[in-house]
Amino acid sequence: MVAVESWDEVPAQARRRHAELAAEVEEHRVRYYEQDAPIVSDAEFDTLMRELEALEAEHPVLVTPDSPTQKVGGAAAEGFAKVEHRERLLSLDNAMDDEELAEWAERVARELDGIDYHYLCELKVDGLAVNLTYEHGRLVLAATRGTGRVGEDITANVRTIKEIPHQLRGENIPALVEIRGEVYLPTEAFAELNASLAAENDRRRAENEERASQGRRPHALLRLFANPRNAAAGSLRMKDPQVTASRPLHMVVHGIGAREGFDIDCQSHAYRLLHDWGLPTARHNRVVGTLDEVRAFIRQFGEQRHSVEHEIDGVVVKVDEIALQGRLGATSKSPRWAIAWKYPPEEVTARLARIQVGIGRTGRATPYAVLAEPVKVAGSMVQYATLHNQEVVKAKGVLLGDTVVLRKAGDVIPEILGPVEDLRDGTERAFVMPSHCHECGAQLRPMSEGDIDLRCPNAQFCPAQVRERIAYLGGRESLDIDGLGYVAATALTQPLEPKEPPVKNEGDIFGLTLDQLLPIKVLVRDQKTGMPKLDDATGQEKQVTFFANLKGEPKKAAGLLLTNLAGARERPLWRYLNGLSIRHVGPVAAQALAREFRDLDAIFAASEEQLAATEGVGPIIARSILEWFEEDWHREVLRKWREAGVRFTEEAPAEEADRPLEGLTVVVTGTLAGHTRDGAKEALVSRGAKVTGSVSKKTDFVVAGDNPGSKYDKAVQLNLPLLDDEGFTVLLEAGPAAARAHLGLPALEEPAAEPAAEPQQVTPAEADQG
């Protein structure tokens, strides 16, 4: 018999740490579940909870009914009636890595030794858990999870969610059923909601100035939501259901609680039944037979998690067979037949040390946050995050010294979502946008009427703009020159006292020689602070040659750069056009213009109307192109490139000779097996189709791969032709008629020719207005 440790035998340090952790975790539970105002990220909360669980596993005597490890969710909030669930709502244990997932699967296998079973994989929606109760098909109660046994009655608010039926449809409606799911706010709707709240705050600030002058009490400012989950929870807890109704909440159901009058054999079969009753079920669920297939599902949505319409923070894996779920049972808080795989966190909290302003290649002044310490988010260490412009800083209410919520979605640049206001101590201060460029001294200003962004107008000589443009020119989206990265661009464009830098602008790139490269020196910077190091002997900023070794001989980097520059003289036309950093002209517009004109001189010789008529260009881009060409030094760049042997013309590819998809409008969504998203779009555009980002009645085809998202739903709603991988191949190889035939649809009739319109006289004034 094993002796049980007594309270007095637990080391004092362990008891103290347990008390500290229990108090801290409990505070975070209350903030998350009851106040919808967390001050730490989910990942940070999980770390604290795991430490608490580890302590209690080592010293079981520390476990009490009041411990946060023994609780599910939070207490019912004040102001809403408390209701008891007929069947308890449990929370899920987490697997943070493959080892923990495998351990769970091994436990299941041991318990079910010799029995066939399957895994049901589904996305873990980051929303608010809600329990719907239907009696004889009528929605009689909607409640939050609460403690798992007692939740909040939010029936009036849930009734405003359009996709939740007030009456179940179909046959065999049960006498009673509890249906569990997550209410969420789509990511796009979340951004729009916060933008509307920020706009309302701007209106209130303006009105408050007048109210202050009159001695009247100011309007309170609205709090922006930290993430979609908090936005959904806050919206469902509104005292006024009309406010809830104004917000585009959705729900996805994922389970059944108490039930009378029907039986189910598998969880996946239950979802089909719920769908038939008119309830919103997930489209991404998958039943698999092996753990390797579970891992494949986890990998797939780890790569595609941002193409789903709602936030997900993991994958839920369940034993599909209901009878076996009962055999496996549950702990006091979690089912043993299910586990939640958690993806690496994409949101963390960190302290904002300062805000600096960078000048981009088109002169835009962009504030960016510098964190006090690097933090790990989405699998990488970051210390900087974008804040877009001074208006975004104001709208997000970020102050210097704040603890902020930082997000890094996939490969996207880290972004500050907002401050954790509850952690302010009064020492925080407002950010003031600088009035002048810190690199050239030019006054920052909007470059056009209505432009929110401030820009440095010194495009020709500003060191920051020249450096950024050269780096972009060498990047993958432009000329893709190996050896011309950001560090090389910095070295090439910085002054060589007393001489000028070898690259004063883009025009100098193709004329570089080895003699110009060898003297170039760069500052040696501290890896932690980024500040220049000082020479111990002289006290001056320490410099080293970049393209030459200590003997003055060329490094490999010098030869590599010159060789690759020579090869870059024959790139596709669109790459040169994109590399010129013309405002508003990105890769998509550059490719469209290259396909249309096939000659750079022809592009700059075209009228604004001709440029704007190009598919995907429009008047703003057209005007920007002509304004760029009006600058003498811009034309000098082109002259130097031409003299260096750059080719500005190209022949049309053979497959574009007849443009078989001319006039079609196509939307591509989801992941295709045979094409990347960009590759699919390029294949369509090269054949004459117009590829758009939104589905409408004017869309001819929607190409839908795996995990297509809301565009798929809109296409189904509008009854549009949907092409899978095979159908997409038919469209590309045989045209639209064959694609419709592949779907079993009739061919479209050719529209009757319209009579020619009478020519109209247009005055010069009308032409200018156009």
PDB file of C-alpha atoms in Angstrom, residues 494-593:
ATOM      1  CA  GLN A 494      24.776  54.420 -47.997  1.00  0.00           C
ATOM      2  CA  PRO A 495      27.291  57.254 -48.550  1.00  0.00           C
ATOM      3  CA  LEU A 496      31.026  56.435 -48.804  1.00  0.00           C
ATOM      4  CA  GLU A 497      32.680  59.474 -47.274  1.00  0.00           C
ATOM      5  CA  PRO A 498      33.659  61.629 -49.047  1.00  0.00           C
ATOM      6  CA  LYS A 499      32.135  59.961 -52.112  1.00  0.00           C
ATOM      7  CA  GLU A 500      28.505  59.395 -53.024  1.00  0.00           C
ATOM      8  CA  PRO A 501      27.097  55.844 -52.767  1.00  0.00           C
ATOM      9  CA  PRO A 502      27.508  53.656 -55.865  1.00  0.00           C
ATOM     10  CA  VAL A 503      23.728  53.341 -56.146  1.00  0.00           C
ATOM     11  CA  LYS A 504      21.928  56.672 -55.972  1.00  0.00           C
ATOM     12  CA  ASN A 505      18.709  55.209 -57.399  1.00  0.00           C
ATOM     13  CA  GLU A 506      17.420  52.240 -59.403  1.00  0.00           C
ATOM     14  CA  GLY A 507      19.101  53.463 -62.579  1.00  0.00           C
ATOM     15  CA  ASP A 508      22.559  52.603 -61.217  1.00  0.00           C
ATOM     16  CA  ILE A 509      21.868  48.932 -60.507  1.00  0.00           C
ATOM     17  CA  PHE A 510      22.686  47.397 -63.890  1.00  0.00           C
ATOM     18  CA  GLY A 511      25.835  49.510 -64.325  1.00  0.00           C
ATOM     19  CA  LEU A 512      27.593  48.348 -61.146  1.00  0.00           C
ATOM     20  CA  THR A 513      31.252  47.267 -61.462  1.00  0.00           C
ATOM     21  CA  LEU A 514      33.586  45.335 -59.192  1.00  0.00           C
ATOM     22  CA  ASP A 515      35.637  48.481 -58.554  1.00  0.00           C
ATOM     23  CA  GLN A 516      32.535  50.171 -57.164  1.00  0.00           C
ATOM     24  CA  LEU A 517      31.689  47.245 -54.883  1.00  0.00           C
ATOM     25  CA  LEU A 518      35.036  46.614 -53.190  1.00  0.00           C
ATOM     26  CA  PRO A 519      35.292  49.868 -51.129  1.00  0.00           C
ATOM     27  CA  ILE A 520      31.759  49.596 -49.697  1.00  0.00           C
ATOM     28  CA  LYS A 521      31.676  49.412 -45.914  1.00  0.00           C
ATOM     29  CA  VAL A 522      28.803  48.731 -43.541  1.00  0.00           C
ATOM     30  CA  LEU A 523      28.277  49.506 -39.868  1.00  0.00           C
ATOM     31  CA  VAL A 524      28.683  46.690 -37.360  1.00  0.00           C
ATOM     32  CA  ARG A 525      25.519  46.615 -35.241  1.00  0.00           C
ATOM     33  CA  ASP A 526      24.712  45.051 -31.892  1.00  0.00           C
ATOM     34  CA  GLN A 527      22.419  42.061 -32.449  1.00  0.00           C
ATOM     35  CA  LYS A 528      20.229  42.860 -29.449  1.00  0.00           C
ATOM     36  CA  THR A 529      19.824  46.636 -29.705  1.00  0.00           C
ATOM     37  CA  GLY A 530      20.459  47.199 -33.403  1.00  0.00           C
ATOM     38  CA  MET A 531      22.698  50.146 -32.490  1.00  0.00           C
ATOM     39  CA  PRO A 532      26.116  50.634 -34.191  1.00  0.00           C
ATOM     40  CA  LYS A 533      29.069  49.230 -32.276  1.00  0.00           C
ATOM     41  CA  LEU A 534      31.997  51.507 -31.463  1.00  0.00           C
ATOM     42  CA  ASP A 535      35.623  50.775 -32.308  1.00  0.00           C
ATOM     43  CA  ASP A 536      37.595  50.201 -29.056  1.00  0.00           C
ATOM     44  CA  ALA A 537      40.620  52.100 -30.343  1.00  0.00           C
ATOM     45  CA  THR A 538      39.044  55.152 -31.985  1.00  0.00           C
ATOM     46  CA  GLY A 539      35.645  55.386 -30.332  1.00  0.00           C
ATOM     47  CA  GLN A 540      34.125  55.804 -33.815  1.00  0.00           C
ATOM     48  CA  GLU A 541      31.346  53.679 -35.262  1.00  0.00           C
ATOM     49  CA  LYS A 542      32.865  50.370 -36.320  1.00  0.00           C
ATOM     50  CA  GLN A 543      32.740  49.542 -40.048  1.00  0.00           C
ATOM     51  CA  VAL A 544      33.752  46.542 -42.158  1.00  0.00           C
ATOM     52  CA  THR A 545      33.959  46.053 -45.913  1.00  0.00           C
ATOM     53  CA  PHE A 546      30.914  44.267 -47.332  1.00  0.00           C
ATOM     54  CA  PHE A 547      32.049  42.901 -50.708  1.00  0.00           C
ATOM     55  CA  ALA A 548      35.810  42.552 -49.950  1.00  0.00           C
ATOM     56  CA  ASN A 549      37.783  40.557 -47.393  1.00  0.00           C
ATOM     57  CA  LEU A 550      40.503  41.944 -45.110  1.00  0.00           C
ATOM     58  CA  LYS A 551      43.060  41.703 -47.944  1.00  0.00           C
ATOM     59  CA  GLY A 552      40.832  43.775 -50.225  1.00  0.00           C
ATOM     60  CA  GLU A 553      39.999  40.780 -52.413  1.00  0.00           C
ATOM     61  CA  PRO A 554      36.434  40.242 -53.686  1.00  0.00           C
ATOM     62  CA  LYS A 555      34.169  38.052 -51.566  1.00  0.00           C
ATOM     63  CA  LYS A 556      31.857  35.530 -53.227  1.00  0.00           C
ATOM     64  CA  ALA A 557      28.996  37.985 -52.633  1.00  0.00           C
ATOM     65  CA  ALA A 558      30.517  40.433 -55.117  1.00  0.00           C
ATOM     66  CA  GLY A 559      30.776  37.950 -57.983  1.00  0.00           C
ATOM     67  CA  LEU A 560      27.345  36.519 -57.180  1.00  0.00           C
ATOM     68  CA  LEU A 561      25.703  39.930 -57.333  1.00  0.00           C
ATOM     69  CA  LEU A 562      27.325  40.928 -60.640  1.00  0.00           C
ATOM     70  CA  THR A 563      26.516  37.558 -62.251  1.00  0.00           C
ATOM     71  CA  ASN A 564      22.883  37.683 -61.155  1.00  0.00           C
ATOM     72  CA  LEU A 565      22.506  41.304 -62.263  1.00  0.00           C
ATOM     73  CA  ALA A 566      23.636  40.256 -65.735  1.00  0.00           C
ATOM     74  CA  GLY A 567      21.013  37.503 -65.777  1.00  0.00           C
ATOM     75  CA  ALA A 568      18.310  39.918 -64.597  1.00  0.00           C
ATOM     76  CA  ARG A 569      18.499  41.885 -67.854  1.00  0.00           C
ATOM     77  CA  GLU A 570      16.043  39.423 -69.424  1.00  0.00           C
ATOM     78  CA  ARG A 571      13.204  39.077 -66.969  1.00  0.00           C
ATOM     79  CA  PRO A 572       9.490  39.094 -67.854  1.00  0.00           C
ATOM     80  CA  LEU A 573       8.217  42.616 -68.552  1.00  0.00           C
ATOM     81  CA  TRP A 574       5.856  42.718 -65.557  1.00  0.00           C
ATOM     82  CA  ARG A 575       8.757  42.246 -63.140  1.00  0.00           C
ATOM     83  CA  TYR A 576      10.456  45.450 -64.333  1.00  0.00           C
ATOM     84  CA  LEU A 577       7.189  47.369 -64.138  1.00  0.00           C
ATOM     85  CA  ASN A 578       6.510  46.109 -60.619  1.00  0.00           C
ATOM     86  CA  GLY A 579      10.111  46.809 -59.575  1.00  0.00           C
ATOM     87  CA  LEU A 580       9.798  50.509 -60.381  1.00  0.00           C
ATOM     88  CA  SER A 581       7.768  50.968 -57.148  1.00  0.00           C
ATOM     89  CA  ILE A 582       5.049  52.991 -58.849  1.00  0.00           C
ATOM     90  CA  ARG A 583       2.430  53.730 -56.223  1.00  0.00           C
ATOM     91  CA  HIS A 584      -0.587  51.373 -56.421  1.00  0.00           C
ATOM     92  CA  VAL A 585       1.139  49.148 -59.027  1.00  0.00           C
ATOM     93  CA  GLY A 586       1.702  45.703 -57.533  1.00  0.00           C
ATOM     94  CA  PRO A 587       2.381  42.340 -59.192  1.00  0.00           C
ATOM     95  CA  VAL A 588      -1.253  41.800 -60.265  1.00  0.00           C
ATOM     96  CA  ALA A 589      -1.620  45.164 -62.018  1.00  0.00           C
ATOM     97  CA  ALA A 590       1.884  44.852 -63.504  1.00  0.00           C
ATOM     98  CA  GLN A 591       1.056  41.464 -65.014  1.00  0.00           C
ATOM     99  CA  ALA A 592      -2.231  42.764 -66.426  1.00  0.00           C
ATOM    100  CA  LEU A 593      -0.497  45.720 -68.088  1.00  0.00           C
TER     101      LEU A 593
END
